[in-house]
PDB file of C-alpha atoms in Angstrom:
ATOM      1  CA  MET A   1      -7.559 115.848  -3.356  1.00 51.00           C
ATOM      2  CA  GLY A   2     -11.610 115.129  -3.775  1.00 60.00           C
ATOM      3  CA  GLY A   3     -12.556 118.458  -3.130  1.00 71.00           C
ATOM      4  CA  VAL A   4     -10.636 118.985  -0.066  1.00 77.00           C
ATOM      5  CA  ARG A   5      -8.699 122.300   0.569  1.00 81.00           C
ATOM      6  CA  LEU A   6      -4.989 122.136   1.688  1.00 79.00           C
ATOM      7  CA  LYS A   7      -3.425 125.157   3.434  1.00 82.00           C
ATOM      8  CA  PRO A   8       0.205 125.263   3.648  1.00 83.00           C
ATOM      9  CA  ASN A   9       1.850 127.071   6.612  1.00 87.00           C
ATOM     10  CA  LYS A  10       4.526 128.416   4.244  1.00 87.00           C
ATOM     11  CA  LEU A  11       4.977 129.222   0.404  1.00 86.00           C
ATOM     12  CA  ILE A  12       7.597 127.015  -1.287  1.00 87.00           C
ATOM     13  CA  GLY A  13       9.958 129.943  -1.537  1.00 85.00           C
ATOM     14  CA  GLU A  14       9.729 130.435   1.941  1.00 89.00           C
ATOM     15  CA  ILE A  15      11.570 127.199   3.048  1.00 90.00           C
ATOM     16  CA  LYS A  16      15.412 127.725   3.326  1.00 91.00           C
ATOM     17  CA  GLN A  17      16.158 124.501   5.045  1.00 90.00           C
ATOM     18  CA  THR A  18      14.460 121.208   5.899  1.00 91.00           C
ATOM     19  CA  ASP A  19      15.271 117.723   7.072  1.00 90.00           C
ATOM     20  CA  ILE A  20      13.344 115.692   4.501  1.00 91.00           C
ATOM     21  CA  VAL A  21      11.543 116.647   1.099  1.00 93.00           C
ATOM     22  CA  LEU A  22       8.970 114.151   0.526  1.00 92.00           C
ATOM     23  CA  VAL A  23       7.435 114.234  -3.639  1.00 92.00           C
ATOM     24  CA  GLY A  24       4.379 112.702  -3.870  1.00 88.00           C
ATOM     25  CA  SER A  25       2.825 110.882  -6.906  1.00 87.00           C
ATOM     26  CA  ILE A  26       1.652 113.158  -9.550  1.00 85.00           C
ATOM     27  CA  GLY A  27      -0.548 110.949 -10.991  1.00 82.00           C
ATOM     28  CA  ALA A  28      -0.322 110.187 -14.856  1.00 80.00           C
ATOM     29  CA  PRO A  29       2.920 112.437 -15.811  1.00 79.00           C
ATOM     30  CA  TYR A  30       1.157 113.162 -19.283  1.00 73.00           C
ATOM     31  CA  CYS A  31      -1.454 114.990 -17.871  1.00 64.00           C
ATOM     32  CA  ASP A  32      -0.512 116.770 -14.733  1.00 60.00           C
ATOM     33  CA  PHE A  33       3.202 117.382 -15.394  1.00 65.00           C
ATOM     34  CA  ASP A  34       2.660 120.900 -16.389  1.00 66.00           C
ATOM     35  CA  LEU A  35       1.470 121.571 -12.880  1.00 68.00           C
ATOM     36  CA  CYS A  36       5.179 121.589 -11.823  1.00 79.00           C
ATOM     37  CA  THR A  37       6.073 125.105 -11.456  1.00 86.00           C
ATOM     38  CA  GLN A  38       9.845 126.329 -12.523  1.00 89.00           C
ATOM     39  CA  GLU A  39      10.002 127.853  -9.011  1.00 90.00           C
ATOM     40  CA  THR A  40       9.558 124.150  -7.474  1.00 90.00           C
ATOM     41  CA  LEU A  41      12.074 122.752  -9.753  1.00 92.00           C
ATOM     42  CA  ASP A  42      14.609 125.542  -8.571  1.00 93.00           C
ATOM     43  CA  TRP A  43      13.692 125.024  -4.972  1.00 94.00           C
ATOM     44  CA  LEU A  44      14.263 121.288  -5.391  1.00 94.00           C
ATOM     45  CA  GLN A  45      17.677 121.831  -6.538  1.00 95.00           C
ATOM     46  CA  MET A  46      18.482 124.101  -3.512  1.00 94.00           C
ATOM     47  CA  MET A  47      17.562 121.670  -1.389  1.00 94.00           C
ATOM     48  CA  GLU A  48      19.658 118.785  -3.259  1.00 94.00           C
ATOM     49  CA  GLU A  49      22.690 121.162  -2.844  1.00 93.00           C
ATOM     50  CA  LYS A  50      22.067 121.473   0.757  1.00 93.00           C
ATOM     51  CA  ASN A  51      22.411 117.600   0.981  1.00 91.00           C
ATOM     52  CA  VAL A  52      18.899 117.292   2.051  1.00 92.00           C
ATOM     53  CA  LEU A  53      17.129 113.772   1.758  1.00 92.00           C
ATOM     54  CA  ILE A  54      14.659 113.839  -0.904  1.00 94.00           C
ATOM     55  CA  VAL A  55      12.239 111.237  -1.394  1.00 93.00           C
ATOM     56  CA  SER A  56       9.742 110.769  -4.267  1.00 92.00           C
ATOM     57  CA  VAL A  57       6.889 108.475  -4.500  1.00 90.00           C
ATOM     58  CA  CYS A  58       5.450 106.833  -7.458  1.00 90.00           C
ATOM     59  CA  THR A  59       5.382 109.042 -10.557  1.00 90.00           C
ATOM     60  CA  GLY A  60       6.993 111.806  -8.329  1.00 92.00           C
ATOM     61  CA  SER A  61      10.030 110.719 -10.001  1.00 93.00           C
ATOM     62  CA  PHE A  62       9.007 112.827 -12.743  1.00 94.00           C
ATOM     63  CA  VAL A  63       9.574 115.673 -10.888  1.00 94.00           C
ATOM     64  CA  LEU A  64      12.921 115.018  -9.598  1.00 95.00           C
ATOM     65  CA  ALA A  65      14.155 113.996 -13.039  1.00 94.00           C
ATOM     66  CA  LYS A  66      12.827 117.434 -14.427  1.00 93.00           C
ATOM     67  CA  ALA A  67      14.633 119.163 -11.888  1.00 94.00           C
ATOM     68  CA  ASN A  68      17.925 117.360 -13.231  1.00 94.00           C
ATOM     69  CA  LEU A  69      18.295 115.638  -9.913  1.00 95.00           C
ATOM     70  CA  LEU A  70      18.409 112.217 -11.081  1.00 95.00           C
ATOM     71  CA  ASN A  71      21.137 112.723 -13.738  1.00 94.00           C
ATOM     72  CA  ASN A  72      23.329 109.451 -13.963  1.00 93.00           C
ATOM     73  CA  ARG A  73      21.710 108.086 -10.800  1.00 92.00           C
ATOM     74  CA  LYS A  74      19.363 105.279  -9.900  1.00 90.00           C
ATOM     75  CA  ALA A  75      16.015 106.019  -9.898  1.00 92.00           C
ATOM     76  CA  THR A  76      12.565 104.265  -9.860  1.00 91.00           C
ATOM     77  CA  THR A  77       9.333 104.910 -10.684  1.00 91.00           C
ATOM     78  CA  HIS A  78       5.390 103.422 -11.346  1.00 88.00           C
ATOM     79  CA  TRP A  79       5.858 100.268 -14.170  1.00 86.00           C
ATOM     80  CA  LEU A  80       3.358 101.660 -16.122  1.00 88.00           C
ATOM     81  CA  PHE A  81       5.158 104.659 -17.096  1.00 89.00           C
ATOM     82  CA  THR A  82       8.765 102.917 -17.874  1.00 91.00           C
ATOM     83  CA  LYS A  83       8.542 103.529 -21.363  1.00 92.00           C
ATOM     84  CA  LEU A  84       7.457 107.225 -21.245  1.00 92.00           C
ATOM     85  CA  PHE A  85      10.041 107.836 -18.225  1.00 93.00           C
ATOM     86  CA  LYS A  86      13.100 106.638 -20.356  1.00 94.00           C
ATOM     87  CA  ASP A  87      11.732 108.526 -23.541  1.00 93.00           C
ATOM     88  CA  MET A  88      11.990 111.754 -21.717  1.00 92.00           C
ATOM     89  CA  PHE A  89      14.715 110.888 -19.355  1.00 94.00           C
ATOM     90  CA  PRO A  90      16.990 108.989 -20.656  1.00 94.00           C
ATOM     91  CA  GLN A  91      20.219 110.267 -18.793  1.00 95.00           C
ATOM     92  CA  VAL A  92      18.470 108.226 -15.527  1.00 94.00           C
ATOM     93  CA  GLN A  93      19.425 104.924 -14.719  1.00 93.00           C
ATOM     94  CA  LEU A  94      15.886 103.345 -14.308  1.00 92.00           C
ATOM     95  CA  HIS A  95      15.088 100.509 -12.522  1.00 88.00           C
ATOM     96  CA  SER A  96      11.542 100.090 -12.833  1.00 81.00           C
ATOM     97  CA  GLU A  97      11.221  96.515 -11.593  1.00 77.00           C
ATOM     98  CA  ILE A  98      13.099  97.642  -8.115  1.00 79.00           C
ATOM     99  CA  LYS A  99      10.611  98.957  -5.298  1.00 80.00           C
ATOM    100  CA  VAL A 100      13.044 101.411  -3.661  1.00 83.00           C
ATOM    101  CA  THR A 101      16.294 103.062  -5.064  1.00 86.00           C
ATOM    102  CA  SER A 102      18.526 105.050  -2.911  1.00 83.00           C
ATOM    103  CA  ASP A 103      21.555 107.054  -4.109  1.00 85.00           C
ATOM    104  CA  ASN A 104      23.009 109.198  -2.077  1.00 84.00           C
ATOM    105  CA  ASN A 105      20.614 111.750  -0.542  1.00 88.00           C
ATOM    106  CA  ILE A 106      18.020 110.858  -3.020  1.00 92.00           C
ATOM    107  CA  PHE A 107      15.416 107.941  -2.648  1.00 91.00           C
ATOM    108  CA  CYS A 108      12.546 106.784  -4.936  1.00 91.00           C
ATOM    109  CA  THR A 109       9.931 104.307  -4.871  1.00 89.00           C
ATOM    110  CA  SER A 110       7.725 102.476  -7.495  1.00 85.00           C
ATOM    111  CA  GLY A 111       4.524 103.212  -5.666  1.00 78.00           C
ATOM    112  CA  THR A 112       2.441 104.593  -2.941  1.00 70.00           C
ATOM    113  CA  TYR A 113       2.461 100.964  -1.000  1.00 66.00           C
ATOM    114  CA  GLU A 114       6.372 101.349  -0.354  1.00 72.00           C
ATOM    115  CA  TYR A 115       6.387 103.875   2.515  1.00 72.00           C
ATOM    116  CA  ASN A 116       7.400 101.576   4.686  1.00 73.00           C
ATOM    117  CA  ASP A 117      10.468 100.068   3.020  1.00 76.00           C
ATOM    118  CA  VAL A 118      11.502 103.608   2.067  1.00 81.00           C
ATOM    119  CA  MET A 119      11.151 104.444   5.740  1.00 83.00           C
ATOM    120  CA  MET A 120      13.222 102.114   6.871  1.00 81.00           C
ATOM    121  CA  HIS A 121      16.104 102.878   4.167  1.00 80.00           C
ATOM    122  CA  ILE A 122      16.069 106.406   5.608  1.00 84.00           C
ATOM    123  CA  ILE A 123      16.263 105.591   9.310  1.00 85.00           C
ATOM    124  CA  GLU A 124      19.165 103.365   8.541  1.00 81.00           C
ATOM    125  CA  GLN A 125      20.570 105.914   6.364  1.00 79.00           C
ATOM    126  CA  ILE A 126      20.654 108.257   9.698  1.00 82.00           C
ATOM    127  CA  TYR A 127      20.824 106.373  12.627  1.00 84.00           C
ATOM    128  CA  GLY A 128      22.479 102.997  11.556  1.00 81.00           C
ATOM    129  CA  GLN A 129      21.289  99.016  10.720  1.00 74.00           C
ATOM    130  CA  ASN A 130      20.715  98.392  14.552  1.00 76.00           C
ATOM    131  CA  THR A 131      18.146 101.171  14.951  1.00 82.00           C
ATOM    132  CA  ARG A 132      16.357 100.207  11.509  1.00 78.00           C
ATOM    133  CA  GLU A 133      15.959  96.579  13.015  1.00 73.00           C
ATOM    134  CA  THR A 134      14.756  97.955  16.568  1.00 77.00           C
ATOM    135  CA  CYS A 135      12.275 100.001  14.432  1.00 79.00           C
ATOM    136  CA  SER A 136      11.213  97.207  12.173  1.00 71.00           C
ATOM    137  CA  GLN A 137      10.722  94.993  14.966  1.00 67.00           C
ATOM    138  CA  LEU A 138       8.440  97.200  16.772  1.00 69.00           C
ATOM    139  CA  ILE A 139       6.744  98.225  13.839  1.00 65.00           C
ATOM    140  CA  PHE A 140       6.448  94.963  11.880  1.00 59.00           C
ATOM    141  CA  GLY A 141       6.967  92.442  14.561  1.00 54.00           C
ATOM    142  CA  ASN A 142       8.985  89.285  13.838  1.00 47.00           C
ATOM    143  CA  MET A 143       8.651  85.922  11.886  1.00 44.00           C
ATOM    144  CA  GLU A 144       8.101  83.295  14.261  1.00 38.00           C
ATOM    145  CA  GLY A 145      10.868  80.586  14.283  1.00 37.00           C
ATOM    146  CA  LEU A 146      13.372  83.005  12.557  1.00 39.00           C
ATOM    147  CA  PRO A 147      16.314  85.412  13.985  1.00 43.00           C
ATOM    148  CA  SER A 148      14.882  88.757  14.473  1.00 44.00           C
ATOM    149  CA  HIS A 149      18.433  90.399  14.241  1.00 43.00           C
ATOM    150  CA  THR A 150      18.722  89.419  10.425  1.00 47.00           C
ATOM    151  CA  LEU A 151      14.914  89.593   9.611  1.00 50.00           C
ATOM    152  CA  ALA A 152      12.966  92.547  10.601  1.00 54.00           C
ATOM    153  CA  SER A 153      14.197  94.502   7.750  1.00 64.00           C
ATOM    154  CA  PHE A 154      13.589  91.657   5.151  1.00 76.00           C
ATOM    155  CA  VAL A 155       9.814  91.789   5.740  1.00 69.00           C
ATOM    156  CA  PRO A 156       8.844  93.230   2.725  1.00 71.00           C
ATOM    157  CA  TYR A 157      10.223  90.590   0.832  1.00 81.00           C
ATOM    158  CA  ARG A 158       8.329  88.190   2.687  1.00 78.00           C
ATOM    159  CA  GLN A 159       4.644  89.343   1.578  1.00 75.00           C
ATOM    160  CA  HIS A 160       4.040  87.111  -0.951  1.00 83.00           C
ATOM    161  CA  SER A 161       2.269  83.461  -1.114  1.00 84.00           C
ATOM    162  CA  ASP A 162       4.964  81.301  -2.876  1.00 89.00           C
ATOM    163  CA  THR A 163       5.639  78.666  -0.316  1.00 89.00           C
ATOM    164  CA  LEU A 164       8.480  77.011  -2.218  1.00 91.00           C
ATOM    165  CA  ILE A 165      10.304  80.701  -2.091  1.00 92.00           C
ATOM    166  CA  HIS A 166       9.447  81.208   1.699  1.00 89.00           C
ATOM    167  CA  LYS A 167      11.324  77.770   2.295  1.00 88.00           C
ATOM    168  CA  LEU A 168      14.400  79.216   0.182  1.00 91.00           C
ATOM    169  CA  GLN A 169      14.316  82.052   2.205  1.00 89.00           C
ATOM    170  CA  ASP A 170      14.072  80.646   5.563  1.00 85.00           C
ATOM    171  CA  TRP A 171      17.049  78.453   4.417  1.00 86.00           C
ATOM    172  CA  MET A 172      19.013  81.379   3.286  1.00 87.00           C
ATOM    173  CA  HIS A 173      18.569  83.262   6.463  1.00 84.00           C
ATOM    174  CA  SER A 174      19.342  80.029   8.674  1.00 80.00           C
ATOM    175  CA  ALA A 175      22.914  79.431   6.527  1.00 81.00           C
ATOM    176  CA  PRO A 176      23.789  82.800   5.160  1.00 80.00           C
ATOM    177  CA  SER A 177      27.707  81.960   5.341  1.00 79.00           C
ATOM    178  CA  ASP A 178      27.506  78.762   3.639  1.00 80.00           C
ATOM    179  CA  ARG A 179      28.743  78.369   0.329  1.00 78.00           C
ATOM    180  CA  LEU A 180      26.017  79.354  -2.218  1.00 78.00           C
ATOM    181  CA  SER A 181      25.387  78.628  -6.178  1.00 82.00           C
ATOM    182  CA  VAL A 182      22.144  79.468  -7.906  1.00 87.00           C
ATOM    183  CA  GLY A 183      22.293  75.487  -8.707  1.00 89.00           C
ATOM    184  CA  ASN A 184      22.461  74.711  -5.001  1.00 87.00           C
ATOM    185  CA  LEU A 185      19.741  77.200  -3.793  1.00 90.00           C
ATOM    186  CA  ALA A 186      17.689  75.457  -7.067  1.00 92.00           C
ATOM    187  CA  ASP A 187      18.364  72.051  -5.456  1.00 91.00           C
ATOM    188  CA  LYS A 188      16.947  73.063  -1.977  1.00 89.00           C
ATOM    189  CA  ILE A 189      13.326  73.367  -3.569  1.00 92.00           C
ATOM    190  CA  HIS A 190      13.896  70.814  -6.067  1.00 93.00           C
ATOM    191  CA  LEU A 191      13.565  73.100  -9.241  1.00 93.00           C
ATOM    192  CA  CYS A 192      15.657  73.907 -12.003  1.00 93.00           C
ATOM    193  CA  GLU A 193      17.937  77.182 -12.150  1.00 93.00           C
ATOM    194  CA  ARG A 194      15.493  78.923 -14.683  1.00 93.00           C
ATOM    195  CA  GLN A 195      12.433  78.263 -12.857  1.00 94.00           C
ATOM    196  CA  MET A 196      13.929  79.097  -9.149  1.00 94.00           C
ATOM    197  CA  LYS A 197      15.298  82.457 -10.165  1.00 94.00           C
ATOM    198  CA  ARG A 198      12.027  83.618 -12.113  1.00 94.00           C
ATOM    199  CA  ARG A 199       9.660  82.500  -8.973  1.00 94.00           C
ATOM    200  CA  PHE A 200      12.441  83.981  -6.884  1.00 94.00           C
ATOM    201  CA  LYS A 201      12.131  87.268  -8.829  1.00 92.00           C
ATOM    202  CA  THR A 202       8.924  87.111  -9.100  1.00 92.00           C
ATOM    203  CA  ALA A 203       7.916  86.868  -5.400  1.00 90.00           C
ATOM    204  CA  THR A 204      10.438  89.198  -4.014  1.00 89.00           C
ATOM    205  CA  GLY A 205      11.756  91.736  -6.680  1.00 88.00           C
ATOM    206  CA  GLN A 206      15.216  90.567  -6.332  1.00 89.00           C
ATOM    207  CA  THR A 207      17.082  87.832  -7.838  1.00 92.00           C
ATOM    208  CA  PRO A 208      18.481  85.038  -5.107  1.00 93.00           C
ATOM    209  CA  ILE A 209      22.156  86.719  -5.563  1.00 92.00           C
ATOM    210  CA  GLN A 210      21.115  89.886  -4.724  1.00 92.00           C
ATOM    211  CA  TYR A 211      18.769  88.681  -1.831  1.00 92.00           C
ATOM    212  CA  ILE A 212      21.925  86.561   0.071  1.00 92.00           C
ATOM    213  CA  GLN A 213      23.899  89.627  -0.574  1.00 92.00           C
ATOM    214  CA  GLN A 214      21.374  91.543   1.407  1.00 89.00           C
ATOM    215  CA  ILE A 215      21.364  89.338   4.145  1.00 90.00           C
ATOM    216  CA  ARG A 216      25.145  88.842   4.513  1.00 91.00           C
ATOM    217  CA  LEU A 217      25.818  92.834   4.550  1.00 91.00           C
ATOM    218  CA  SER A 218      23.108  93.221   6.832  1.00 87.00           C
ATOM    219  CA  LEU A 219      24.828  90.927   9.292  1.00 88.00           C
ATOM    220  CA  ALA A 220      28.010  92.639   8.820  1.00 91.00           C
ATOM    221  CA  LYS A 221      26.485  95.871   9.326  1.00 89.00           C
ATOM    222  CA  CYS A 222      25.453  94.490  13.088  1.00 84.00           C
ATOM    223  CA  ARG A 223      28.730  93.065  13.577  1.00 87.00           C
ATOM    224  CA  LEU A 224      30.527  96.494  12.660  1.00 90.00           C
ATOM    225  CA  GLU A 225      28.083  98.764  15.181  1.00 84.00           C
ATOM    226  CA  LYS A 226      28.002  95.994  17.756  1.00 82.00           C
ATOM    227  CA  SER A 227      31.445  94.491  17.850  1.00 86.00           C
ATOM    228  CA  ASN A 228      34.961  95.441  17.448  1.00 89.00           C
ATOM    229  CA  LYS A 229      36.162  92.402  15.103  1.00 91.00           C
ATOM    230  CA  THR A 230      38.513  92.923  12.329  1.00 94.00           C
ATOM    231  CA  ILE A 231      37.051  93.367   8.957  1.00 95.00           C
ATOM    232  CA  GLU A 232      38.531  90.296   7.815  1.00 94.00           C
ATOM    233  CA  GLU A 233      37.104  88.484  10.515  1.00 94.00           C
ATOM    234  CA  ILE A 234      33.686  90.208   9.541  1.00 94.00           C
ATOM    235  CA  SER A 235      34.290  89.417   6.081  1.00 94.00           C
ATOM    236  CA  HIS A 236      34.692  85.685   6.676  1.00 92.00           C
ATOM    237  CA  GLU A 237      31.571  85.474   9.324  1.00 90.00           C
ATOM    238  CA  VAL A 238      29.114  86.411   7.014  1.00 91.00           C
ATOM    239  CA  GLY A 239      30.610  84.435   3.909  1.00 91.00           C
ATOM    240  CA  TYR A 240      32.775  86.350   1.949  1.00 92.00           C
ATOM    241  CA  GLU A 241      36.530  84.398   2.146  1.00 91.00           C
ATOM    242  CA  ASP A 242      37.689  87.472  -0.335  1.00 94.00           C
ATOM    243  CA  THR A 243      37.701  90.470   2.028  1.00 94.00           C
ATOM    244  CA  ARG A 244      38.709  92.932  -0.672  1.00 95.00           C
ATOM    245  CA  TYR A 245      35.408  91.680  -2.838  1.00 95.00           C
ATOM    246  CA  PHE A 246      33.759  91.896   0.750  1.00 95.00           C
ATOM    247  CA  ARG A 247      34.755  95.716   0.757  1.00 95.00           C
ATOM    248  CA  GLU A 248      34.185  96.693  -2.966  1.00 95.00           C
ATOM    249  CA  LEU A 249      30.324  95.027  -2.462  1.00 94.00           C
ATOM    250  CA  PHE A 250      29.826  96.813   1.013  1.00 93.00           C
ATOM    251  CA  LYS A 251      30.581 100.008  -0.883  1.00 91.00           C
ATOM    252  CA  LYS A 252      28.886  99.795  -3.592  1.00 88.00           C
ATOM    253  CA  LEU A 253      25.728  98.873  -1.644  1.00 86.00           C
ATOM    254  CA  ASN A 254      25.897 100.991   1.107  1.00 84.00           C
ATOM    255  CA  GLY A 255      27.842 103.980  -0.262  1.00 84.00           C
ATOM    256  CA  LEU A 256      30.204 103.544   2.827  1.00 88.00           C
ATOM    257  CA  THR A 257      33.369 101.581   3.278  1.00 93.00           C
ATOM    258  CA  PRO A 258      32.921  98.918   6.095  1.00 94.00           C
ATOM    259  CA  ILE A 259      35.477 101.327   7.977  1.00 94.00           C
ATOM    260  CA  GLU A 260      33.205 104.390   7.440  1.00 92.00           C
ATOM    261  CA  TYR A 261      30.454 102.604   8.530  1.00 90.00           C
ATOM    262  CA  ARG A 262      31.523 101.661  11.438  1.00 90.00           C
ATOM    263  CA  ARG A 263      32.793 105.111  12.399  1.00 88.00           C
ATOM    264  CA  LYS A 264      29.559 106.250  11.476  1.00 84.00           C
ATOM    265  CA  TYR A 265      27.176 104.210  13.468  1.00 81.00           C
ATOM    266  CA  GLN A 266      28.900 102.107  15.671  1.00 77.00           C
ATOM    267  CA  HIS A 267      27.541 102.732  19.577  1.00 63.00           C
ATOM    268  CA  ARG A 268      25.039 104.978  18.525  1.00 57.00           C
TER     269      ARG A 268
END
């Protein structure tokens, strides 16, 4: 680290329990990978077995993969090493186009600048959507003219300069329960579907459908935490007439059913 010596408080083998493990970037993995000892890999496996939250930054995901913690799990890494990662760890579900992946207790970020995003994900997993929104507003502030209860956690997706996509995002947040299709989203900003999808993905890192799903499920989580409305009522309010589909999508993207989410986070 630029000649700076770091003196740890304990050796890794002395640590039997912790709250969060952060695996930093290892630089170019084909150069520095051998520095990762078997003792470190064994310790990471022990932490995973204890269901400790484990976060990798950038190429730190190579370490988790080498420890067999990412087998058949979603992960991301720095885009420059996508091919190398896939060649070395074909059993991992790599999504290098995504900034942050979450699979149960393991988070991966694609670069060092995603620390804010992964921090918000971790806060939500431990304390729920409402606390995440509060922290996000305190840290990032609120975007003028847009509803704070839906937008605080969407700040990372607004860090671009495409004014047309900003306009579309504004509209999506203002009317999330409207019937939506790729066609009418494209019409809103007078682009063809192909152009709209390409520009939206380039600007935000998500497809338009993924983005609107996030908005709707964010609203649903707020309602689950703050109200006693039925799952069917909440499903309809956020734009899903098919409650069964809503339940399946909620479980797929959050790892909990709506009922489980409410039991865990309501009134916390």
